[in-house]
Short mmCIF file of C-alpha atoms and ligand atoms in Angstrom, two decimals:
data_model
loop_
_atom_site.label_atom_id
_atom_site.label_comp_id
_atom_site.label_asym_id
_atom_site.label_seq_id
_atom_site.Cartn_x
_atom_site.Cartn_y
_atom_site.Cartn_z
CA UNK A 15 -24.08 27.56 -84.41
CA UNK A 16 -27.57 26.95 -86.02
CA UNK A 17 -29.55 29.71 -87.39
CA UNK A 18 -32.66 31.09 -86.28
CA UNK A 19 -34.30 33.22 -89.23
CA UNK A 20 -37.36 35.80 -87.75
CA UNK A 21 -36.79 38.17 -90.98
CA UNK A 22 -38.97 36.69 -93.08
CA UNK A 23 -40.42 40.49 -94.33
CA UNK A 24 -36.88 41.23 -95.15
CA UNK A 25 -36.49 37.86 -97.35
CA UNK A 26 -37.33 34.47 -97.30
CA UNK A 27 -35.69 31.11 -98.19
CA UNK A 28 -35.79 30.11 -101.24
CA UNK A 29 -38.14 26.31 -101.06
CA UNK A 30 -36.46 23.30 -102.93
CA UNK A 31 -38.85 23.08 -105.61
CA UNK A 32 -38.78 26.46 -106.31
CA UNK A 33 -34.54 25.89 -107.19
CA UNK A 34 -35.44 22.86 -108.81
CA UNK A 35 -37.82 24.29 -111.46
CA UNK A 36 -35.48 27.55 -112.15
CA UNK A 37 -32.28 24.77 -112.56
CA UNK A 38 -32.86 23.90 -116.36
CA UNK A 39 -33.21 27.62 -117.30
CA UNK A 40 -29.42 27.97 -116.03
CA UNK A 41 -28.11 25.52 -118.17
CA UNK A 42 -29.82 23.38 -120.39
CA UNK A 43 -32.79 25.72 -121.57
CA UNK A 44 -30.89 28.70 -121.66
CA UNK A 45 -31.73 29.95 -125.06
CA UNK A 46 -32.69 33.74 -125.24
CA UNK A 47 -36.51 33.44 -125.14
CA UNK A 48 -37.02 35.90 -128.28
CA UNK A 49 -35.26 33.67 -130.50
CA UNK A 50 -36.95 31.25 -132.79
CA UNK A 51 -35.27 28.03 -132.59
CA UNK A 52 -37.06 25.10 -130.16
CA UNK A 53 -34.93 25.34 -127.13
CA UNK A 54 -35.71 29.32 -127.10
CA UNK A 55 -39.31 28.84 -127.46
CA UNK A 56 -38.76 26.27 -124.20
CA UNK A 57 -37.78 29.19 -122.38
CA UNK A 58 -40.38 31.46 -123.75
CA UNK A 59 -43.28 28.89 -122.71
CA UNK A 60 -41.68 28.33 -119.49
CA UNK A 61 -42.29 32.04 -119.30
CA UNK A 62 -45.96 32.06 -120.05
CA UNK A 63 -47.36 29.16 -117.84
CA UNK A 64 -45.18 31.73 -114.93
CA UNK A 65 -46.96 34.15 -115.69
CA UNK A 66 -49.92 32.36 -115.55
CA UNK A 67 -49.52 31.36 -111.96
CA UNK A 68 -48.71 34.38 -110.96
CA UNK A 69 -51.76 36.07 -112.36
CA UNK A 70 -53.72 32.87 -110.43
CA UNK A 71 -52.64 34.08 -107.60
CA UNK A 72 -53.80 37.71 -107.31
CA UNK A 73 -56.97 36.56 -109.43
CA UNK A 74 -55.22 38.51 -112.47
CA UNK A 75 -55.61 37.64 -116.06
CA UNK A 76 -52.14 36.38 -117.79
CA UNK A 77 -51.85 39.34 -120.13
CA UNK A 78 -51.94 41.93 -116.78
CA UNK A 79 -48.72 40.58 -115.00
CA UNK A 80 -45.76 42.32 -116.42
CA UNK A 81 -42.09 41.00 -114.90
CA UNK A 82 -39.89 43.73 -113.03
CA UNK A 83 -36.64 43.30 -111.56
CA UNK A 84 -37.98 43.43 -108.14
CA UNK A 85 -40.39 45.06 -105.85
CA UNK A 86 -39.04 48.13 -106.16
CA UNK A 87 -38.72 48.11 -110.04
CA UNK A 88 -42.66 47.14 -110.04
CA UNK A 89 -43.56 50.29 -107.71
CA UNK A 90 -41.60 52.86 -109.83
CA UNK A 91 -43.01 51.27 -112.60
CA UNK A 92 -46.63 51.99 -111.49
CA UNK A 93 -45.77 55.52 -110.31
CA UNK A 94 -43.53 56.80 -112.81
CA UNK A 95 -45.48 55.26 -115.38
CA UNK A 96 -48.89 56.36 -114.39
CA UNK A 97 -47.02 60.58 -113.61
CA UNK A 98 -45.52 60.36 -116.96
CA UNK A 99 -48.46 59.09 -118.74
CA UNK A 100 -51.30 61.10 -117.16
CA UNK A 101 -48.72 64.23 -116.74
CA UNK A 102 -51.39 66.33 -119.00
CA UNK A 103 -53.91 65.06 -117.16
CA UNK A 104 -52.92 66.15 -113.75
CA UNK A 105 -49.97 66.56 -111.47
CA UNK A 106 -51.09 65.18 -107.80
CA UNK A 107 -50.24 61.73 -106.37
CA UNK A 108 -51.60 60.56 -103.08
CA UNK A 109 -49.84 58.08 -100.89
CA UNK A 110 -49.23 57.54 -97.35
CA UNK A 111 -46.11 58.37 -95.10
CA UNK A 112 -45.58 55.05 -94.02
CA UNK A 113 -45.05 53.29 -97.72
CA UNK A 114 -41.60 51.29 -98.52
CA UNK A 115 -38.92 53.47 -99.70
CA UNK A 116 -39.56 52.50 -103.52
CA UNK A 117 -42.62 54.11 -103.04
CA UNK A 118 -41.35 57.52 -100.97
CA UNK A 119 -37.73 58.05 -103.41
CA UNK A 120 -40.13 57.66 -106.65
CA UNK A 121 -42.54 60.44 -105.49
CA UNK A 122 -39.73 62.61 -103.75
CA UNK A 123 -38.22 62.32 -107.78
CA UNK A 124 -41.30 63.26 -108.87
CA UNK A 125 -41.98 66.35 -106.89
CA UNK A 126 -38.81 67.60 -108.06
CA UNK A 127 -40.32 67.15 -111.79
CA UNK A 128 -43.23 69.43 -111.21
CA UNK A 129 -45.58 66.52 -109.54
CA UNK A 130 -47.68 67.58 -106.15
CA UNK A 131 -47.53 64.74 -103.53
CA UNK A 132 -50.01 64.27 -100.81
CA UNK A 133 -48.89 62.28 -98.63
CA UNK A 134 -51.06 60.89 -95.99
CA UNK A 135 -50.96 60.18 -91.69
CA UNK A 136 -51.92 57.67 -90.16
CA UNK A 137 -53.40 56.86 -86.80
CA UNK A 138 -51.54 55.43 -83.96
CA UNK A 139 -52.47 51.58 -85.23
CA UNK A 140 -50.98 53.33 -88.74
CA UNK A 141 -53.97 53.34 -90.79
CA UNK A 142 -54.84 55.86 -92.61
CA UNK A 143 -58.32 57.94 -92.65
CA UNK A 144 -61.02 57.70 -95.38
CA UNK A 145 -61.61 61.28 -94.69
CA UNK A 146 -58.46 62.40 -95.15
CA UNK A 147 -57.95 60.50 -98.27
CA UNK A 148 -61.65 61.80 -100.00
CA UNK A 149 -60.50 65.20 -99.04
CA UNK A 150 -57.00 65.58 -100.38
CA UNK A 151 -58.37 64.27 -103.70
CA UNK A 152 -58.34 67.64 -106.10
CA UNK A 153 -59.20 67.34 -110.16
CA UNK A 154 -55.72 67.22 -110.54
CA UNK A 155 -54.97 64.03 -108.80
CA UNK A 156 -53.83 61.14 -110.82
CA UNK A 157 -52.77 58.25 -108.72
CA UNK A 158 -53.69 56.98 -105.40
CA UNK A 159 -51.26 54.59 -104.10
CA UNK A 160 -51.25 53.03 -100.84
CA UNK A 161 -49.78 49.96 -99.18
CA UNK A 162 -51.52 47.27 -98.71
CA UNK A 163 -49.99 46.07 -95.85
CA UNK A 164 -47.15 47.95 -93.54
CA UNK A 165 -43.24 46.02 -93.81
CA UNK A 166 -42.79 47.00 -90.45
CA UNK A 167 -46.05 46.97 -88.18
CA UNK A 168 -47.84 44.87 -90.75
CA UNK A 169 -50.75 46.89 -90.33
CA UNK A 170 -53.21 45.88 -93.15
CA UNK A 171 -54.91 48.95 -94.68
CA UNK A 172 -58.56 49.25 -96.17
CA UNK A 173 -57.35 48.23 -99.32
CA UNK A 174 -61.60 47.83 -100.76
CA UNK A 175 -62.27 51.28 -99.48
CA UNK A 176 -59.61 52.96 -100.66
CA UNK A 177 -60.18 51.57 -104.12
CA UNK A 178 -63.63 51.95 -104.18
CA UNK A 179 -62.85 55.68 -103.65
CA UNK A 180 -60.35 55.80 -106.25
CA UNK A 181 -62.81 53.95 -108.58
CA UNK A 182 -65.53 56.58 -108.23
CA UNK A 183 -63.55 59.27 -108.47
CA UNK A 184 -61.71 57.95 -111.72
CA UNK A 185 -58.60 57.42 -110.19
CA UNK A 186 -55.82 55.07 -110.64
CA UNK A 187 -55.64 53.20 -107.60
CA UNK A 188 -51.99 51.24 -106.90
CA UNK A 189 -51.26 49.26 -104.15
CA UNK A 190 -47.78 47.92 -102.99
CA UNK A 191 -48.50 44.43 -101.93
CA UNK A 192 -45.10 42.95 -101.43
CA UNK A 193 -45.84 41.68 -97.76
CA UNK A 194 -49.38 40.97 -98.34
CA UNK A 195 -49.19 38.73 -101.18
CA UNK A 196 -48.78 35.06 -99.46
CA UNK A 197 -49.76 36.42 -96.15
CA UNK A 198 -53.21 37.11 -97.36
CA UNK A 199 -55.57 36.17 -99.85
CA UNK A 200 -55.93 38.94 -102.76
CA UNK A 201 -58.09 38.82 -105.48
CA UNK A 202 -57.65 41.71 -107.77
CA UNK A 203 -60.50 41.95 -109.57
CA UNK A 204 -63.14 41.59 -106.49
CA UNK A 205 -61.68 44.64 -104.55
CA UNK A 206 -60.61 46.93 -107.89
CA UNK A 207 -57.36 46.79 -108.10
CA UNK A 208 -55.48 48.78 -110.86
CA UNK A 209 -51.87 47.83 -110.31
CA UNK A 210 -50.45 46.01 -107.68
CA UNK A 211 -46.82 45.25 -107.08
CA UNK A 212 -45.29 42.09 -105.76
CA UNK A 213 -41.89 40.68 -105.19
CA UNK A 214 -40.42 37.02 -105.70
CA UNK A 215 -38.04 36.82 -102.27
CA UNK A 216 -41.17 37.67 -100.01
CA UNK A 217 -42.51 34.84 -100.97
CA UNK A 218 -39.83 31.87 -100.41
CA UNK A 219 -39.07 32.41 -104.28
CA UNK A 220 -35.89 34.01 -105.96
CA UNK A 221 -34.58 37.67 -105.37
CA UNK A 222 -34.28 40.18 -108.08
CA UNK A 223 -37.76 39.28 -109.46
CA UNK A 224 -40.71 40.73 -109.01
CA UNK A 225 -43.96 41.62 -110.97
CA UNK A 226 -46.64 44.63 -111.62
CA UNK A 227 -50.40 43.37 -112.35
CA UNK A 228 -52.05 46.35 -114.62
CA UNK A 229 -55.63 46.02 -115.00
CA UNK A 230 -56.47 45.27 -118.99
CA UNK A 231 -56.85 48.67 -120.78
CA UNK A 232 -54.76 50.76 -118.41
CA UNK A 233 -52.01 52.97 -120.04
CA UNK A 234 -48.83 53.23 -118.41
CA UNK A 235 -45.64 54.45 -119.80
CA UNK A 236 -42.90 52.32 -119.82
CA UNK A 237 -39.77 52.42 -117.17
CA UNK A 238 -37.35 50.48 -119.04
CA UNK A 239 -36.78 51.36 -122.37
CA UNK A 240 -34.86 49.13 -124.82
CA UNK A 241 -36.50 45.91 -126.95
CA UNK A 242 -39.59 44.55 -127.31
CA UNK A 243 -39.93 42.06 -123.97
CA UNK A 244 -43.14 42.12 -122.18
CA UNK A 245 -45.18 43.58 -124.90
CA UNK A 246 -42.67 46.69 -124.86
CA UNK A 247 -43.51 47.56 -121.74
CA UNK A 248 -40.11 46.38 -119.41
CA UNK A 249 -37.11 45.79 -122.22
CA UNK A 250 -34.36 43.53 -121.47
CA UNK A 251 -33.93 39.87 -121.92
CA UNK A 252 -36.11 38.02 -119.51
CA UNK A 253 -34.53 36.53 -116.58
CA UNK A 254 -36.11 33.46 -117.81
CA UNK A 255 -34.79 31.69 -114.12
CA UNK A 256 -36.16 34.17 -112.23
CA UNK A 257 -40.01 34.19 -113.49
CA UNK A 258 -40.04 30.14 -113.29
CA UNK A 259 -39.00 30.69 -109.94
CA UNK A 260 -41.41 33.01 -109.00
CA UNK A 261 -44.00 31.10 -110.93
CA UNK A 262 -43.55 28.22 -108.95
CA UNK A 263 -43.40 30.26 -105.85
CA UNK A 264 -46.94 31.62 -106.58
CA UNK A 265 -48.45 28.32 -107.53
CA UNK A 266 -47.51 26.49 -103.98
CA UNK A 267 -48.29 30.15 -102.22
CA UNK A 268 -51.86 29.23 -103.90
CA UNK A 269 -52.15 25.77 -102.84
CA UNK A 270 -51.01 26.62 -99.48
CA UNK A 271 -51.89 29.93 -98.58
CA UNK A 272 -54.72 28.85 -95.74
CA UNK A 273 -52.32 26.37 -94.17
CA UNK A 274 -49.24 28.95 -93.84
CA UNK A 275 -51.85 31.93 -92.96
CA UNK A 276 -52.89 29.70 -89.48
CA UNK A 277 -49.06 28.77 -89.09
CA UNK A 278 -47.49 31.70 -88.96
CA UNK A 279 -50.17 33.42 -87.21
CA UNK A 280 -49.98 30.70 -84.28
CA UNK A 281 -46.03 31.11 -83.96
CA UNK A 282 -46.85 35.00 -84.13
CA UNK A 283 -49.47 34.79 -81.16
CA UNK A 284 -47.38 32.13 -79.29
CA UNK A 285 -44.17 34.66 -79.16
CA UNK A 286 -46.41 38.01 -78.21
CA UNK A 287 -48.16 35.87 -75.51
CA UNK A 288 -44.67 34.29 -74.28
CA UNK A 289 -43.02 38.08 -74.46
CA UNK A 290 -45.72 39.03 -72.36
CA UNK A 291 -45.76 36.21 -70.10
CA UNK A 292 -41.75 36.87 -69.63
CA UNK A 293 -40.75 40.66 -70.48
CA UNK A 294 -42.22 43.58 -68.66
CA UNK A 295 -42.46 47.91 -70.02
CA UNK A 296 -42.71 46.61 -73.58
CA UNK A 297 -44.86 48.32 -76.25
CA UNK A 298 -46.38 46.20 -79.21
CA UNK A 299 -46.33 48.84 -82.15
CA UNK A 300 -48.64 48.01 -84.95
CA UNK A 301 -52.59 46.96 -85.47
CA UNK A 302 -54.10 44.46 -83.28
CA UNK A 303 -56.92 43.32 -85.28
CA UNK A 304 -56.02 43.95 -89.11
CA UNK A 305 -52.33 42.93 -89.13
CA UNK A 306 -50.44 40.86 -91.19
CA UNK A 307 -50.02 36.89 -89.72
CA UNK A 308 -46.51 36.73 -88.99
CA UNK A 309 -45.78 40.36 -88.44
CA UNK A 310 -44.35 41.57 -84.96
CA UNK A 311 -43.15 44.71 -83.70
CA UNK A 312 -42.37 45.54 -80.01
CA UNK A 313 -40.63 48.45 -78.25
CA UNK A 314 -38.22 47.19 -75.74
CA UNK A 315 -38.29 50.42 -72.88
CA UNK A 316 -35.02 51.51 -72.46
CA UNK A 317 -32.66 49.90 -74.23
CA UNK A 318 -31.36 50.21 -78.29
CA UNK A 319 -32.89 48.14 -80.77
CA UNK A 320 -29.65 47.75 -82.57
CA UNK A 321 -27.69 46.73 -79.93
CA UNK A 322 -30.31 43.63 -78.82
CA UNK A 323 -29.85 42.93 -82.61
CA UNK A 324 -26.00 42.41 -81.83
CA UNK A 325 -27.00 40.37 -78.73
CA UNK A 326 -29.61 37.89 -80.50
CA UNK A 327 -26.99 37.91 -83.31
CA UNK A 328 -24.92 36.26 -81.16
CA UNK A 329 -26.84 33.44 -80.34
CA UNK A 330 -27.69 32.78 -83.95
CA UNK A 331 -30.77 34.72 -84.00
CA UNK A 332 -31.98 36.87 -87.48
CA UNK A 333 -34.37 39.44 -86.51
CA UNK A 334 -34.63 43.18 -87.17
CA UNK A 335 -35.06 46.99 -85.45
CA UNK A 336 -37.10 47.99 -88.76
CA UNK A 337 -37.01 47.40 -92.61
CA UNK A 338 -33.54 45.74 -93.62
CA UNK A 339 -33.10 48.62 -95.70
CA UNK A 340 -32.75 51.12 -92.85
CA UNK A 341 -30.75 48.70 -90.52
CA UNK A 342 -27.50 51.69 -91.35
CA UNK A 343 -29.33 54.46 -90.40
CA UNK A 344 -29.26 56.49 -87.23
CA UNK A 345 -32.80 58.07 -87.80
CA UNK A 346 -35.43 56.24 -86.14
CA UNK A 347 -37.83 54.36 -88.47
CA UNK A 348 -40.28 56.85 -90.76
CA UNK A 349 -43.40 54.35 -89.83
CA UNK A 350 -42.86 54.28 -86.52
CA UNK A 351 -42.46 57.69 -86.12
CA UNK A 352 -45.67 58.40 -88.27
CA UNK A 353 -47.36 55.99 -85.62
CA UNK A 354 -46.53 58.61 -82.85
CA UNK A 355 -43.57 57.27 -81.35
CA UNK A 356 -41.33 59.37 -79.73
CA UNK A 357 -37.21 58.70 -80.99
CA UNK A 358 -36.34 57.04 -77.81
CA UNK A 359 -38.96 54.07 -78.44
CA UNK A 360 -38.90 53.92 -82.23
CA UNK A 361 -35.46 53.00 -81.52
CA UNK A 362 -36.05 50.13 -79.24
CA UNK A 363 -38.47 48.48 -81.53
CA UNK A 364 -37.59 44.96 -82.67
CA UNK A 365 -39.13 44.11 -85.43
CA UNK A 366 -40.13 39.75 -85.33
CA UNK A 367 -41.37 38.10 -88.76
CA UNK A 368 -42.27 34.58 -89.02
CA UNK A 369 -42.06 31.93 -92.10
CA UNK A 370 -43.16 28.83 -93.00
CA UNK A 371 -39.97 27.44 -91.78
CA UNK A 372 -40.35 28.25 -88.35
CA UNK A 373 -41.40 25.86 -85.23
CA UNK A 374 -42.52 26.88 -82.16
CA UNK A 375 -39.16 25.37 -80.07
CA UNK A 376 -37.31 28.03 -82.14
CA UNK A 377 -39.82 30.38 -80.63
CA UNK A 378 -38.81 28.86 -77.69
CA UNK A 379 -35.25 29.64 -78.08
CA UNK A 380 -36.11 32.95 -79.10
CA UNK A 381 -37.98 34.04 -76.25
CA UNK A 382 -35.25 32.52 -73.75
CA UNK A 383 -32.37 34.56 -75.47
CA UNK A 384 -34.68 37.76 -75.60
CA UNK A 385 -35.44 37.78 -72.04
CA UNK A 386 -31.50 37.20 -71.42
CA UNK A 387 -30.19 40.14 -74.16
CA UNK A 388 -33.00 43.04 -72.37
CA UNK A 389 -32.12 42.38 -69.44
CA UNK A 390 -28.89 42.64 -70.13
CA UNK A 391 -29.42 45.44 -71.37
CA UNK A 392 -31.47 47.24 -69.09
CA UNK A 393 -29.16 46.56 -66.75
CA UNK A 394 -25.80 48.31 -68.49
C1 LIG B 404 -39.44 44.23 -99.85
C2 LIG B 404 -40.41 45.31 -100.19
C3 LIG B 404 -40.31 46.04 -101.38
C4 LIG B 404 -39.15 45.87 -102.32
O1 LIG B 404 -39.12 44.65 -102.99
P1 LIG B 404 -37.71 44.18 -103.63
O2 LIG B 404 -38.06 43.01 -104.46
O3 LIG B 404 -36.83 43.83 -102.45
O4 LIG B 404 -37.17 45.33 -104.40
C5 LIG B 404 -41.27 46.98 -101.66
N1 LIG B 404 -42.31 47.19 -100.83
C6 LIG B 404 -42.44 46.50 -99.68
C7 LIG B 404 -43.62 46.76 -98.82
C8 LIG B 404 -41.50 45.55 -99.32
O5 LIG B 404 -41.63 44.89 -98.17
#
């Protein structure tokens, strides 16, 4: 049976010429990139021009972008390392209730070391309010960090006013951008950015890679402690590999990103209009207007998200009822429930991501097996 992949905000395929530049670092540059002799240095260059591209692509300079082990490394990087630095400083952190879980477990830790957390609602399209945010500031407040777009709803949040906010009152300002870099155009330095997080598998690159921009002069205490790799700020040999292939994941997000933006966002439009067209008591969860391209979430009335999963599933089809990372658990999603769903329709919610990959007869296909599975469904 062929496969029909709609999870592209739980991972992506990796492209061909991503594998093809990381293929040399494997075997025949494989030389630890702090050693001296030639092949080494290879790998150490190879390591440079990746960060380059990646810094390109967020309109970073090279000596910001420091390699993580994923994602989720990068955002307890920024967090821990901002608490732990600025710990005399103050002890509040503001974020939002519907952030990834790297963000949530790192300031749950932290509030059981002494740190305050605010953590903020949002409104039934799940953005937060600028009110909200100006008022929960205190003189203890260190951090701001808020999502810059939603893994689940896709919801895009006012990234510029938050960090104009955080700017003027001298605030670090981080934003997890795992699902917006690639999906939309960023450029650090125009909206004030501090640190931003970002992740090689969302973006048809390599998993177990991933990368935190700091803005030049920011302190931050390390998270990995060892040797002296990435100017002693994330020990542990490089996974040399890994950054080409993110590096060359960034560079053709770059030189493609307008192209993929009006693709995905088609395919995305075609399938709501088609669900519409075709399904009836649904409930589209998530912003309208500011949403990420290929993002879709809709509540299927009356029937279990997990068990149309199993039913798509067996016609090939890859979607999800949330983030991949909660597909085990029994509680409904934390983001949809923040968006004011009751349990019974959080938990009908399928959750529809497109990729570059997709066509619209898969859409097609999609849509067909959908309509089959609820009704189905609604009918046991
Ligand atoms: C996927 C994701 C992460 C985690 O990235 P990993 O590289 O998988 O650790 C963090 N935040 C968001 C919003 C994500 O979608």
């Amino acid at each position: 049976m062929d496969t029909y992949y709609f999870d592209n905000a739980a991972t992506t395929k990796v492209k061909k010429e991503v594998i093809k530049e990381m293929l040399p670092y494997f075997n025949s540059k494989y030389g630890n990139p702090s050693a001296v002799y030639s092949m080494a240095r290879e790998a150490k260059n190879a390591i440079e021009k990746a960060r380059e591209k990646v810094a390109y692509l967020i309109g970073a300079n090279k000596n910001e972008i420091y390699f993580t082990g994923s994602g989720t490394e990068a955002d307890n990087t920024a967090i821990k390392g901002i608490a732990v630095k600025d710990r005399f400083k103050g002890n509040h952190i503001i974020t939002t209730k519907i952030e990834h879980n790297a963000i949530l477990e790192s300031c749950k830790f932290l509030e059981t070391q002494g740190m305050n957390v605010t953590y903020l609602n949002v409104d039934k399209n799940g953005f937060i309010n600028l009110d909200e945010l100006m008022n929960s500031i205190t003189d203890k407040t260190i951090l701001i960090s808020v999502m810059f777009a939603n893994n689940e709803i896709g919801t895009i949040e006012p990234i510029e006013d938050i960090a104009k906010i955080a700017k003027e009152k001298n605030i670090v300002f981080h934003t997890d951008a795992v699902q917006a870099v690639g999906n939309i155009k960023i450029d650090v330095k125009s909206i004030g950015i501090d640190m931003l997080s970002l992740s090689g598998h969302k973006i048809y690159g390599p998993k177990g890679i991933g990368a935190l921009y700091v803005k030049n002069g920011l302190e931050f205490e390390k998270f990995i402690n060892g040797g002296h790799q990435e100017k002693n700020k994330r020990a542990g040999t490089e996974n040399t590999a890994g950054i080409v292939g993110l590096g060359k994941a960034s560079e053709l997000v770059k030189d493609n990103i307008d192209n993929h933006i009006e693709h995905i966002k088609e395919l995305r439009d075609y399938y709501l209009e088609q669900v519409n067209k075709r399904i009836s008591n649904i409930r589209i969860n998530g912003a309208l207007n500011a949403r990420l391209p290929g993002n879709s979430n809709i509540s299927f009335n009356g029937i279990s998200g997990t068990d149309l999963l199993y039913e798509l599933d067996n016609v090939g089809i890859c979607a999800s009822s949330g983030s991949a990372c909660n597909s085990e658990e029994t509680t409904p999603s934390h983001v949809l429930s923040a968006i004011g769903l009751d349990e019974q329709s959080a938990k009908s919610a399928l959750r529809v991501t497109f990729g570059e990959f997709n066509t619209k007869e898969e859409i097609d296909y999609l849509v067909e097996n959908l309509e089959i599975a609820v009704n189905k469904l609604r009918n046991m």
